mmCIF file of C-alpha atoms in Angstrom:
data_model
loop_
_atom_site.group_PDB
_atom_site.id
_atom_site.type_symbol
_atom_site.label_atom_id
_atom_site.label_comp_id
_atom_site.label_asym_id
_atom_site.label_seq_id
_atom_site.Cartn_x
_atom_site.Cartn_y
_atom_site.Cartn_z
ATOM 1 C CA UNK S 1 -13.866 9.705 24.136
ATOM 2 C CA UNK S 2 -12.603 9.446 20.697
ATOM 3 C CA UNK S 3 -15.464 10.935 17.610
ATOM 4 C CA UNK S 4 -16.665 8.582 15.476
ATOM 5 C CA UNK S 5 -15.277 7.850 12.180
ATOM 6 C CA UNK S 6 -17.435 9.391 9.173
ATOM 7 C CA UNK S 7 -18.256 7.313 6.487
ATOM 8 C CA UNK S 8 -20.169 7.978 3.251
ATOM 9 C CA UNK S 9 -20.758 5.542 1.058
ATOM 10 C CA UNK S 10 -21.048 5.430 -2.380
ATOM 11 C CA UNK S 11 -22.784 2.839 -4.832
ATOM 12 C CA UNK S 12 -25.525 2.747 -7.670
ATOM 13 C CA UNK S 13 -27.509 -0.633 -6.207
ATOM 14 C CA UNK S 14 -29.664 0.570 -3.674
ATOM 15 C CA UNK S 15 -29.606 -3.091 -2.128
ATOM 16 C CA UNK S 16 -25.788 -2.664 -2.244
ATOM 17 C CA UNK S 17 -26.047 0.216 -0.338
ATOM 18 C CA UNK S 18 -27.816 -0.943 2.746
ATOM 19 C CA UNK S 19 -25.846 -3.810 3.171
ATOM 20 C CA UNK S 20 -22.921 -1.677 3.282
ATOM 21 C CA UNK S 21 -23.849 0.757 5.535
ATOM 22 C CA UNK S 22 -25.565 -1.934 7.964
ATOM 23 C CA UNK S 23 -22.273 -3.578 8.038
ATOM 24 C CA UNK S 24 -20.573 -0.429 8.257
ATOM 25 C CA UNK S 25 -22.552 0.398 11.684
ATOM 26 C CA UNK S 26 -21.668 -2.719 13.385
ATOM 27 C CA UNK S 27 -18.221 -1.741 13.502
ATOM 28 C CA UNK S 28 -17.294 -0.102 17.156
ATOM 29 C CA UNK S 29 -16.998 3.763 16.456
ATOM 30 C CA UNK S 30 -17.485 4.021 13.097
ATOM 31 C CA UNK S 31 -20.769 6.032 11.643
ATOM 32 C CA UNK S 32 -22.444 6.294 8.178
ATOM 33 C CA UNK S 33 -23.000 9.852 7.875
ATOM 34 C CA UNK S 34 -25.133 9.072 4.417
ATOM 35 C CA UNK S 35 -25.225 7.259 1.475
ATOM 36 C CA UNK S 36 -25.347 8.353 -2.140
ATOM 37 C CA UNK S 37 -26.425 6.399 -5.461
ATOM 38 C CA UNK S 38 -23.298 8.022 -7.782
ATOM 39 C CA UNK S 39 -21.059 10.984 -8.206
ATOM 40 C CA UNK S 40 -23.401 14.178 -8.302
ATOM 41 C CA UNK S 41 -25.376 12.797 -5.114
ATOM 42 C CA UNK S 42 -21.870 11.959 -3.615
ATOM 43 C CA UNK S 43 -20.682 15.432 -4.542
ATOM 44 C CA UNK S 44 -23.372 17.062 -2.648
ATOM 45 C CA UNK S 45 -22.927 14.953 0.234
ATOM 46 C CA UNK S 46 -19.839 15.363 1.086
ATOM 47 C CA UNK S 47 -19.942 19.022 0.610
ATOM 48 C CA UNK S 48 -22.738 18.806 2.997
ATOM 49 C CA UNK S 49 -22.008 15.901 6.036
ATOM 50 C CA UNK S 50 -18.065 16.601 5.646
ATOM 51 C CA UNK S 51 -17.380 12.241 5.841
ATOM 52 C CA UNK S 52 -13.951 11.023 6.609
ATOM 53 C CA UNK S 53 -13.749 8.193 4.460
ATOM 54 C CA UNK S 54 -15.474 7.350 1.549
ATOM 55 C CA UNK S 55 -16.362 3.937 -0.157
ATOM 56 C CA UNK S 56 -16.805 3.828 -3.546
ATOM 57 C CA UNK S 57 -18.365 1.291 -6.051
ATOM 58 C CA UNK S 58 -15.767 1.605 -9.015
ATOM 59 C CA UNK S 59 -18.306 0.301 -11.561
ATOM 60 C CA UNK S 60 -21.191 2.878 -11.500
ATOM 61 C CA UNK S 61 -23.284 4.321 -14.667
ATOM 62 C CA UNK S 62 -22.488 8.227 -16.169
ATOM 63 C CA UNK S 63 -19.416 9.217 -14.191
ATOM 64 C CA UNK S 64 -17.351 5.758 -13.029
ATOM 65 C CA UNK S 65 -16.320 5.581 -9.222
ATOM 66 C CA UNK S 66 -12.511 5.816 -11.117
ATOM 67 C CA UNK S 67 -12.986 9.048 -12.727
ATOM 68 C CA UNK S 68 -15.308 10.232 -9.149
ATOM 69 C CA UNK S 69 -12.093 8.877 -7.499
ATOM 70 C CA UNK S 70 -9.638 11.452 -9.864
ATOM 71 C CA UNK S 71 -11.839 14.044 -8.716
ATOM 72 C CA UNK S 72 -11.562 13.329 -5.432
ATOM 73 C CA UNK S 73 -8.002 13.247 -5.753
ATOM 74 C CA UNK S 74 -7.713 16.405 -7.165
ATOM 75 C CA UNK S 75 -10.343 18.828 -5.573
ATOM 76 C CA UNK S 76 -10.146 17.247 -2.142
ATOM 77 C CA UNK S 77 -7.932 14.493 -1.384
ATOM 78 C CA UNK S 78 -9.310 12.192 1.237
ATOM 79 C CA UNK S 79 -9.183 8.524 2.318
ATOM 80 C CA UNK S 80 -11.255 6.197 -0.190
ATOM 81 C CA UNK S 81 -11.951 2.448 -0.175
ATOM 82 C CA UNK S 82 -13.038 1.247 -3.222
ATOM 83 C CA UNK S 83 -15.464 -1.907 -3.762
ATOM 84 C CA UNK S 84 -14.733 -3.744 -7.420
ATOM 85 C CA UNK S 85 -15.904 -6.644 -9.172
ATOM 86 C CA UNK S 86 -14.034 -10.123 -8.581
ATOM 87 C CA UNK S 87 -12.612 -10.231 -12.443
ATOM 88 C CA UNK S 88 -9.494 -9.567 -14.328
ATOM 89 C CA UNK S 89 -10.747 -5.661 -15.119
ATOM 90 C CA UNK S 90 -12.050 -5.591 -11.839
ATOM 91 C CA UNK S 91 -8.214 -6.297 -10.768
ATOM 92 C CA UNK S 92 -7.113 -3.321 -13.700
ATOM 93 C CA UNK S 93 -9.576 -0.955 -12.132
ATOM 94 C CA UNK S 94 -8.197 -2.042 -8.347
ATOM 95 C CA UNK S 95 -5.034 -1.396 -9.385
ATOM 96 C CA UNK S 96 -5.335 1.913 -11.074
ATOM 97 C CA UNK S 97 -7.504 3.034 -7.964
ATOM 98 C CA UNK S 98 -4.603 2.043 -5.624
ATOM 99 C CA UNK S 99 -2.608 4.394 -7.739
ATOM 100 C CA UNK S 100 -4.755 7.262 -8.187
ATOM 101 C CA UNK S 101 -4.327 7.138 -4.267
ATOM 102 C CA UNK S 102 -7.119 4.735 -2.637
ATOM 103 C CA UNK S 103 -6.572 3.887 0.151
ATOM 104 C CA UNK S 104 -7.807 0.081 -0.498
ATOM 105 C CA UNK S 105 -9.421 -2.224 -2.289
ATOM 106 C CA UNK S 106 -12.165 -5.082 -1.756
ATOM 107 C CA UNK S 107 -13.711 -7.367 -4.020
ATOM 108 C CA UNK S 108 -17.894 -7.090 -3.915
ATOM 109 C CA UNK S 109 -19.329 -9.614 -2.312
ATOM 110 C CA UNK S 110 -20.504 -12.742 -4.993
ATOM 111 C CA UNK S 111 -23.724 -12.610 -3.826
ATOM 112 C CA UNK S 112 -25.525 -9.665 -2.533
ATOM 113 C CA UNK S 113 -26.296 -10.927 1.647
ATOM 114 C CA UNK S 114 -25.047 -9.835 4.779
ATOM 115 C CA UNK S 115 -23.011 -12.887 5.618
ATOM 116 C CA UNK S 116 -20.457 -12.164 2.703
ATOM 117 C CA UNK S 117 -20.210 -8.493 4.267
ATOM 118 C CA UNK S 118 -19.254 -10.421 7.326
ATOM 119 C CA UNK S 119 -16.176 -11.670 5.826
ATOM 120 C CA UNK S 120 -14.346 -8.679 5.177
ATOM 121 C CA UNK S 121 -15.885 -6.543 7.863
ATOM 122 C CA UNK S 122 -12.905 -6.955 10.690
ATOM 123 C CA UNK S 123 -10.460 -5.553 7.659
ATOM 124 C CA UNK S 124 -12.632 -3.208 6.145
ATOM 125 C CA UNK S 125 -13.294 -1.857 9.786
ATOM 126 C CA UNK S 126 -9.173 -1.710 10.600
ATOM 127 C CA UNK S 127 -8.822 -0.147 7.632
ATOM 128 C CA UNK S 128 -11.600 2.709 7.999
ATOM 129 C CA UNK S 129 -10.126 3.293 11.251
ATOM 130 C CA UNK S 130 -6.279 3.383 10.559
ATOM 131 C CA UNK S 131 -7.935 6.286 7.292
ATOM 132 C CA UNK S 132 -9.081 8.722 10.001
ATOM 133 C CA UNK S 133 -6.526 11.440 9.969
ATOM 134 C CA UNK S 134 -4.748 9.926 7.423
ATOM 135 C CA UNK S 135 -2.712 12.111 4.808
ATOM 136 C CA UNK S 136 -3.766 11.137 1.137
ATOM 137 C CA UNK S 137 -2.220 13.038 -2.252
ATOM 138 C CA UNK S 138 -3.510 14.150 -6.026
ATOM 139 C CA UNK S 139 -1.212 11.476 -8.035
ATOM 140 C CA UNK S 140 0.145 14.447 -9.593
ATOM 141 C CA UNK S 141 1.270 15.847 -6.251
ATOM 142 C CA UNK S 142 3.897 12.415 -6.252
ATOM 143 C CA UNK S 143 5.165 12.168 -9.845
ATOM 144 C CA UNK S 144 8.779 11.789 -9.814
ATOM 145 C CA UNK S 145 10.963 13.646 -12.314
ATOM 146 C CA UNK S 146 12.157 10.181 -13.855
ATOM 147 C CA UNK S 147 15.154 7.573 -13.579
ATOM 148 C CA UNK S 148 17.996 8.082 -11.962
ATOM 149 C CA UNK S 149 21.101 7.219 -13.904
ATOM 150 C CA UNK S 150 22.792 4.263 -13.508
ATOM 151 C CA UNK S 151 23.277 2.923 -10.326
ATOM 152 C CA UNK S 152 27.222 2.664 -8.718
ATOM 153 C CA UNK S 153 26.006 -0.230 -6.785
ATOM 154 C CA UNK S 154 27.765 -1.024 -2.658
ATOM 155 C CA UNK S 155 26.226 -4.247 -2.141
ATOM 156 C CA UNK S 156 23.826 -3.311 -0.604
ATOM 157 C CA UNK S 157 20.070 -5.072 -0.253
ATOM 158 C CA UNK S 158 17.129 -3.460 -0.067
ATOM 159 C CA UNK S 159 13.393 -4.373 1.493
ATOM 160 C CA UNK S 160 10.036 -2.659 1.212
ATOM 161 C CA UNK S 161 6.597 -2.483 2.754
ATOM 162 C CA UNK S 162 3.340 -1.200 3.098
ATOM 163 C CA UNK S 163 -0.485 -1.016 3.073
ATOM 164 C CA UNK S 164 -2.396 -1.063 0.188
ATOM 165 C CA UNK S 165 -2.833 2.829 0.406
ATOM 166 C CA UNK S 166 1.109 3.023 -0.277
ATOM 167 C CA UNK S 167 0.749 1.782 -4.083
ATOM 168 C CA UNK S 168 0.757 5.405 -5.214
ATOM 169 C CA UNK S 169 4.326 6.018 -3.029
ATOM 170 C CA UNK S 170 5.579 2.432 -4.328
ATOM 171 C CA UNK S 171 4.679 3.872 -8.321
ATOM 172 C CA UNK S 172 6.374 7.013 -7.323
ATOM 173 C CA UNK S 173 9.333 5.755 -5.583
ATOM 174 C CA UNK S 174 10.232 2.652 -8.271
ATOM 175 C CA UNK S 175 10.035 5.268 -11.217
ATOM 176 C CA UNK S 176 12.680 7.017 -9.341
ATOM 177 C CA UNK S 177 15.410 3.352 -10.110
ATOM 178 C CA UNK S 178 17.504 3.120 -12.653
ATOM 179 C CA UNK S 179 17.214 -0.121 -14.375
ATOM 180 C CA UNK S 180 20.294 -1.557 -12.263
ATOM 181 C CA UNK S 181 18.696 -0.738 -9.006
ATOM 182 C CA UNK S 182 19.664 -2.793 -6.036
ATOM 183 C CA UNK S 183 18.166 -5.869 -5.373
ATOM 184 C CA UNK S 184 14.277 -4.984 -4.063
ATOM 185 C CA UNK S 185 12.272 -7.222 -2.344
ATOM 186 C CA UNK S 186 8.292 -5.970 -1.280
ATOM 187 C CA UNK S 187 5.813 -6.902 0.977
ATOM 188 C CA UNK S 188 2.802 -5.139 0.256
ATOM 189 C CA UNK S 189 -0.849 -5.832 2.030
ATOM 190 C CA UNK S 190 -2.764 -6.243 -1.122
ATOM 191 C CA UNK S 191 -6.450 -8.403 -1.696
ATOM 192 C CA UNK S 192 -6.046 -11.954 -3.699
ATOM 193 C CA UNK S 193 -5.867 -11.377 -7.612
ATOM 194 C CA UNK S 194 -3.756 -8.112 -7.329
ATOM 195 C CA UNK S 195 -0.385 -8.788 -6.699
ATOM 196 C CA UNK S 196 0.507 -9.864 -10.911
ATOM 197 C CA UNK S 197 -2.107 -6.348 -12.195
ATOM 198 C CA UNK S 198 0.164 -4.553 -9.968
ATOM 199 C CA UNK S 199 3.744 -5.967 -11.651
ATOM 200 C CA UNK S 200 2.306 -5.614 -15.071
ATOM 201 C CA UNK S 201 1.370 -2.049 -14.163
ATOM 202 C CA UNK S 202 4.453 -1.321 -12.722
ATOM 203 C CA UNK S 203 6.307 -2.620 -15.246
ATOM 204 C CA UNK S 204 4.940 -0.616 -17.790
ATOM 205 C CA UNK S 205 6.313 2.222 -15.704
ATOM 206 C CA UNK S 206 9.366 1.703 -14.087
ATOM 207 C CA UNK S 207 12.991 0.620 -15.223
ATOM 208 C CA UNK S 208 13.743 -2.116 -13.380
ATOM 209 C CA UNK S 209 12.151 -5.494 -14.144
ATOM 210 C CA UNK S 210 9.180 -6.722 -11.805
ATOM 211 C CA UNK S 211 8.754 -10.176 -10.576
ATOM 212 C CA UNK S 212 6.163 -12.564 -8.771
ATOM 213 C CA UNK S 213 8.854 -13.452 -5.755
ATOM 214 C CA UNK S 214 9.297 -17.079 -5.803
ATOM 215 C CA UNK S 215 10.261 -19.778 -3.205
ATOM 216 C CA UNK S 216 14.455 -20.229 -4.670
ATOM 217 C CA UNK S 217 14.511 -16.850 -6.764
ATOM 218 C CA UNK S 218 18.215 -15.670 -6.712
ATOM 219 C CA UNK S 219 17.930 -12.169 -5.699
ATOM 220 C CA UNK S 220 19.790 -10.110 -8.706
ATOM 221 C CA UNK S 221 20.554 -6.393 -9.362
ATOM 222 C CA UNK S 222 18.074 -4.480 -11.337
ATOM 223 C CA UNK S 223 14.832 -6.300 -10.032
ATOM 224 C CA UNK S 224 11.999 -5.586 -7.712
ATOM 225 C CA UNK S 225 10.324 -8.750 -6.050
ATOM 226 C CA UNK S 226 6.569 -8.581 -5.354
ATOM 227 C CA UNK S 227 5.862 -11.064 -2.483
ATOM 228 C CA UNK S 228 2.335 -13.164 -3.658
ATOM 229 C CA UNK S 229 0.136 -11.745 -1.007
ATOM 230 C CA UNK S 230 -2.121 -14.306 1.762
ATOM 231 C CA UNK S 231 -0.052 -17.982 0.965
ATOM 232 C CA UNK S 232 2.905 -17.758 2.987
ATOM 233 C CA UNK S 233 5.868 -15.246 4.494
ATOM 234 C CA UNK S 234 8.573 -14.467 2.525
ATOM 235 C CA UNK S 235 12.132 -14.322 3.201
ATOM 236 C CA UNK S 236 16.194 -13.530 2.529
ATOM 237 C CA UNK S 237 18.008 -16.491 2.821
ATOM 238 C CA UNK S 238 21.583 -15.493 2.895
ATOM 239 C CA UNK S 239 23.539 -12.468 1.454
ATOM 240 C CA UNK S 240 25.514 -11.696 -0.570
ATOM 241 C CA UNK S 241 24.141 -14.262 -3.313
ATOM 242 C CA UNK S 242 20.507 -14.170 -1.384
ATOM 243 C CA UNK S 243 17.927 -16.550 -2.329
ATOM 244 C CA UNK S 244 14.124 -15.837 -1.362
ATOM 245 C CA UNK S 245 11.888 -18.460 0.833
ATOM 246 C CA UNK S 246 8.426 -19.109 1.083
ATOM 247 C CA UNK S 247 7.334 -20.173 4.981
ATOM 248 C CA UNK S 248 4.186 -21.686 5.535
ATOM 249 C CA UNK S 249 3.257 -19.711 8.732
ATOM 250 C CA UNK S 250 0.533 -18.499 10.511
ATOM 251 C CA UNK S 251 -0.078 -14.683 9.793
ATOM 252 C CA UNK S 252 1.205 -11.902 12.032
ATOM 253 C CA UNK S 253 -0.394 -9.018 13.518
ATOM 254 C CA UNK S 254 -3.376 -10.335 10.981
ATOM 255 C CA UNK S 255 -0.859 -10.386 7.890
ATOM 256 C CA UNK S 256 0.441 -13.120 5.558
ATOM 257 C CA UNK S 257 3.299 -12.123 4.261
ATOM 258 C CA UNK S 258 4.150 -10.035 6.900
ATOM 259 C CA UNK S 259 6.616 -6.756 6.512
ATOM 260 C CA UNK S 260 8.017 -7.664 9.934
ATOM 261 C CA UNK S 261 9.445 -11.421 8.783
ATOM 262 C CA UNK S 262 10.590 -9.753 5.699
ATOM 263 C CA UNK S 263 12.573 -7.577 7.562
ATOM 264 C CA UNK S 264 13.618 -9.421 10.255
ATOM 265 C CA UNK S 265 15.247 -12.124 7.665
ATOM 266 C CA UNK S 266 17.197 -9.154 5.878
ATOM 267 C CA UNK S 267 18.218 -8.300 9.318
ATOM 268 C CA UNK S 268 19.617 -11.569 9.820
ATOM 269 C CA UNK S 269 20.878 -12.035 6.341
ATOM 270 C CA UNK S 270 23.037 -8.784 5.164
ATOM 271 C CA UNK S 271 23.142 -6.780 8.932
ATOM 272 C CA UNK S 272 24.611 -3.496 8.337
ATOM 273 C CA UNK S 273 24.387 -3.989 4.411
ATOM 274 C CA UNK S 274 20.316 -3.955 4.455
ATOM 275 C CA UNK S 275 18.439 -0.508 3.494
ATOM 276 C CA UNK S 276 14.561 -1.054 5.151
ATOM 277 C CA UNK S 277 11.587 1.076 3.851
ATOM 278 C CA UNK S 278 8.465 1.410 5.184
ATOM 279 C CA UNK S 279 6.077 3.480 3.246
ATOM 280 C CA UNK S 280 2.445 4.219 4.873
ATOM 281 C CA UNK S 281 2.634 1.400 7.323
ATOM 282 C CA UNK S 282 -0.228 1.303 9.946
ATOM 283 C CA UNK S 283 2.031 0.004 12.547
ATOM 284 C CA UNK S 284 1.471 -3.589 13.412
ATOM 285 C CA UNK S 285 3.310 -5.353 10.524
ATOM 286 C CA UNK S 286 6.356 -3.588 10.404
ATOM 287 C CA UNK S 287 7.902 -1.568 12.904
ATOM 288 C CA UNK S 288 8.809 -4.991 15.097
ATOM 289 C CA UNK S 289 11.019 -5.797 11.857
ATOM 290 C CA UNK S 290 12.257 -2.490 10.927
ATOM 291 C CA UNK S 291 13.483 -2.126 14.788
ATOM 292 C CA UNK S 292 15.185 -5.584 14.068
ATOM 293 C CA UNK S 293 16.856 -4.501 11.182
ATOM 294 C CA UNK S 294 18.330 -0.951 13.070
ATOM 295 C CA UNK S 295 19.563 -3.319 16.234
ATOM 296 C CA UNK S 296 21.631 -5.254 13.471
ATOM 297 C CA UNK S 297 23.398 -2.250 12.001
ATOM 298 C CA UNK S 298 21.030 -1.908 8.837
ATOM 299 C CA UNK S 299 19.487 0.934 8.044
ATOM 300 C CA UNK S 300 15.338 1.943 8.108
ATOM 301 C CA UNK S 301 13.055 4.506 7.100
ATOM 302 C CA UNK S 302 10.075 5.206 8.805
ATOM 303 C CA UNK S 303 7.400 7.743 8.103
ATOM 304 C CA UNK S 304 7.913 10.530 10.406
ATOM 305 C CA UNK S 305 5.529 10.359 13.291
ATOM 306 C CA UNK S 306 5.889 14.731 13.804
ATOM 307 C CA UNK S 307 5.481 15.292 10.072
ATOM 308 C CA UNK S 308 2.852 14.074 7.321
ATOM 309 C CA UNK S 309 5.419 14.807 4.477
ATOM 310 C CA UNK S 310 8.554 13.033 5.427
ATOM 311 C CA UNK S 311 10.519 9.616 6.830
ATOM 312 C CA UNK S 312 12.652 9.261 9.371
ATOM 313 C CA UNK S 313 16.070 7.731 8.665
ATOM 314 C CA UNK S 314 17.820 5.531 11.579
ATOM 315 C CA UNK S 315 20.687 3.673 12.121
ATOM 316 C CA UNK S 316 21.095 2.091 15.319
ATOM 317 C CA UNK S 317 20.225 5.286 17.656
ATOM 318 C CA UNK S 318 21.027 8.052 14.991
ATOM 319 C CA UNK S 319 18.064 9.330 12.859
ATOM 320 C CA UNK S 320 17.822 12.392 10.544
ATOM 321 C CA UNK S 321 14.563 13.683 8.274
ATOM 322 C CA UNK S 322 14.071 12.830 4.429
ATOM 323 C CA UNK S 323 11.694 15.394 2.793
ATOM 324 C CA UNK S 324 9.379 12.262 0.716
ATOM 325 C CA UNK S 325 10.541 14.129 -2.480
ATOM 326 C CA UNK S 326 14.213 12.595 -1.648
ATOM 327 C CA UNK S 327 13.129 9.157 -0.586
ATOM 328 C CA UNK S 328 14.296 7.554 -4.196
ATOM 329 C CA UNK S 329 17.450 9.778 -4.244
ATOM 330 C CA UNK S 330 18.417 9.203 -0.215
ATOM 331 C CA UNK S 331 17.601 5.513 -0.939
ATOM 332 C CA UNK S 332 19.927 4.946 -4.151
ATOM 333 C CA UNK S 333 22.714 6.932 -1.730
ATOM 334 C CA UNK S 334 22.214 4.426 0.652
ATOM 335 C CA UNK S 335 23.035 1.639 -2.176
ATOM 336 C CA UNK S 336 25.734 3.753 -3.810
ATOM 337 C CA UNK S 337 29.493 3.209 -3.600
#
């Protein structure tokens, strides 16, 4: 029988608390090991009940669930889901969470009753469980050195994809493109109001320029396409001289847009000239398209399933390891003349 999953969780409204954790507990093996009203109480907790995951309430009074987060992140890395308010700084603070290395993100309920825990709980609780075991990092443990130089580009295209939890990878990885990288189209699993925080923050940070993908969007060198997360699937209509389409279409394996489709439709578009990345993926959206993309000749990394600091690289039945701190570089070789 598989242990319970620990949780601790972690907010300054005592009524936010028990709503929480009574959610919390009606999800099948998960337990709340305790719950604490802000950082020092959360400090001694965990230190005490050793949790697995924690959630967090990002706005909290004296030390904010961001800066608790940093520690976190730099004492004792583990997986935490933060809770944030349904604004535009609750987006900033999402965002920035994301990249200090959270694994997720959820908007607080609007109103403070069980029923609006009930809408999240099925993710929250897939979520908690895919975090048990999981491999999180000190943002400073991912920094890349900076841009590589300009890009001798083959032709080739290149898609993306990931959880939520990979937004620290996707900020380490992009900072690692020269300003002419290939063509770069993402699928990320991100909550509603997220998607444009995350291209402004990016694009504070990275050469290339960041876009909101768009149904008709030519797909040009030197920009990164962010698909709008929970409308509809996107997908690579043709290549070379790819255009991007939005398909109204039930969600897959829970997700809309789904990392599969994406990569399925590169498959289908540019074969052998398609470069497929998944970074953190929990398995359900995504190997089904990066499998696709391998039977047509393109090429897909995958993390390693022996190794918690590496991808796999596979072409058809030929794979080889990529240390994580030559994903950019082996990437950009793979879109290199």
């Amino acid at each position: 029988m598989v242990a319970p999953t620990k949780v601790l969780v972690v907010d300054d409204s005592l009524t936010m608390r028990a709503l929480l954790s009574g959610a919390l507990e009606r999800i099948p093996n998960v337990v709340v090991v305790g719950s604490a009203d802000g950082a020092d109480e959360a400090r001694a907790m965990t230190e005490q009940l050793r949790p697995e995951v924690i959630t967090l309430d990002v706005e909290m009074p004296g030390m904010s669930g961001l800066e608790y987060l940093a520690e976190v992140m730099a004492k004792r890395p583990m997986p935490v889901i933060m809770f944030s308010t349904r604004t535009e700084a609750g987006a900033e603070a999402s965002v920035e969470a994301l990249r200090l290395g959270a694994i997720d993100c959820f908007p607080k309920p609007k109103v403070a009753v069980a029923a609006e825990f009930d809408k999240i709980l099925a993710k929250l609780g897939k979520r908690i469980k895919a975090a048990k075991g999981m491999v999180v990092h000190a943002v400073s443990e991912v920094k890349p050195a900076g841009a590589a130089a300009e890009l001798d580009w083959n032709g080739r295209l290149l898609a993306v994809g990931g959880e939520a939890s990979s937004t620290q990878a996707m900020f380490a990885l992009f900072a690692q493109f020269p300003a002419n990288c290939p063509p770069t189209v993402v699928v990320q699993h991100l909550g509603p109001g997220l998607a444009e925080t995350l291209i402004a923050k990016l694009g504070e940070q990275v050469a290339p320029k960041v876009v909101l993908a768009a149904d008709g969007m030519e797909l040009e060198q030197g920009t990164i396409y962010l698909a709008p997360p929970g409308y509809s699937h996107v997908v690579v209509d043709g290549w070379p001289n790819g255009r991007l389409k939005m398909l109204s279409r039930d969600p897959v394996a829970g997700e809309r847009p789904s990392i599969s489709i994406l990569f399925a439709s590169v498959a289908k578009a540019a074969g052998g000239e398609a470069v497929g990345v998944l970074l953190g993926a929990d398995g359900e959206d995504g190997d089904a398209g990066i499998k696709a993309l391998q039977a047509a000749g393109g090429y897909g990394l995958v993390p390693a399933e022996t190794r918690a600091d590496g991808f796999v690289l596979g072409r058809r039945m030929v794979s080889q390891p990529v240390p994580s701190d030559q994903l950019g570089r082996s990437i950009l070789k793979l879109c290199s003349r």
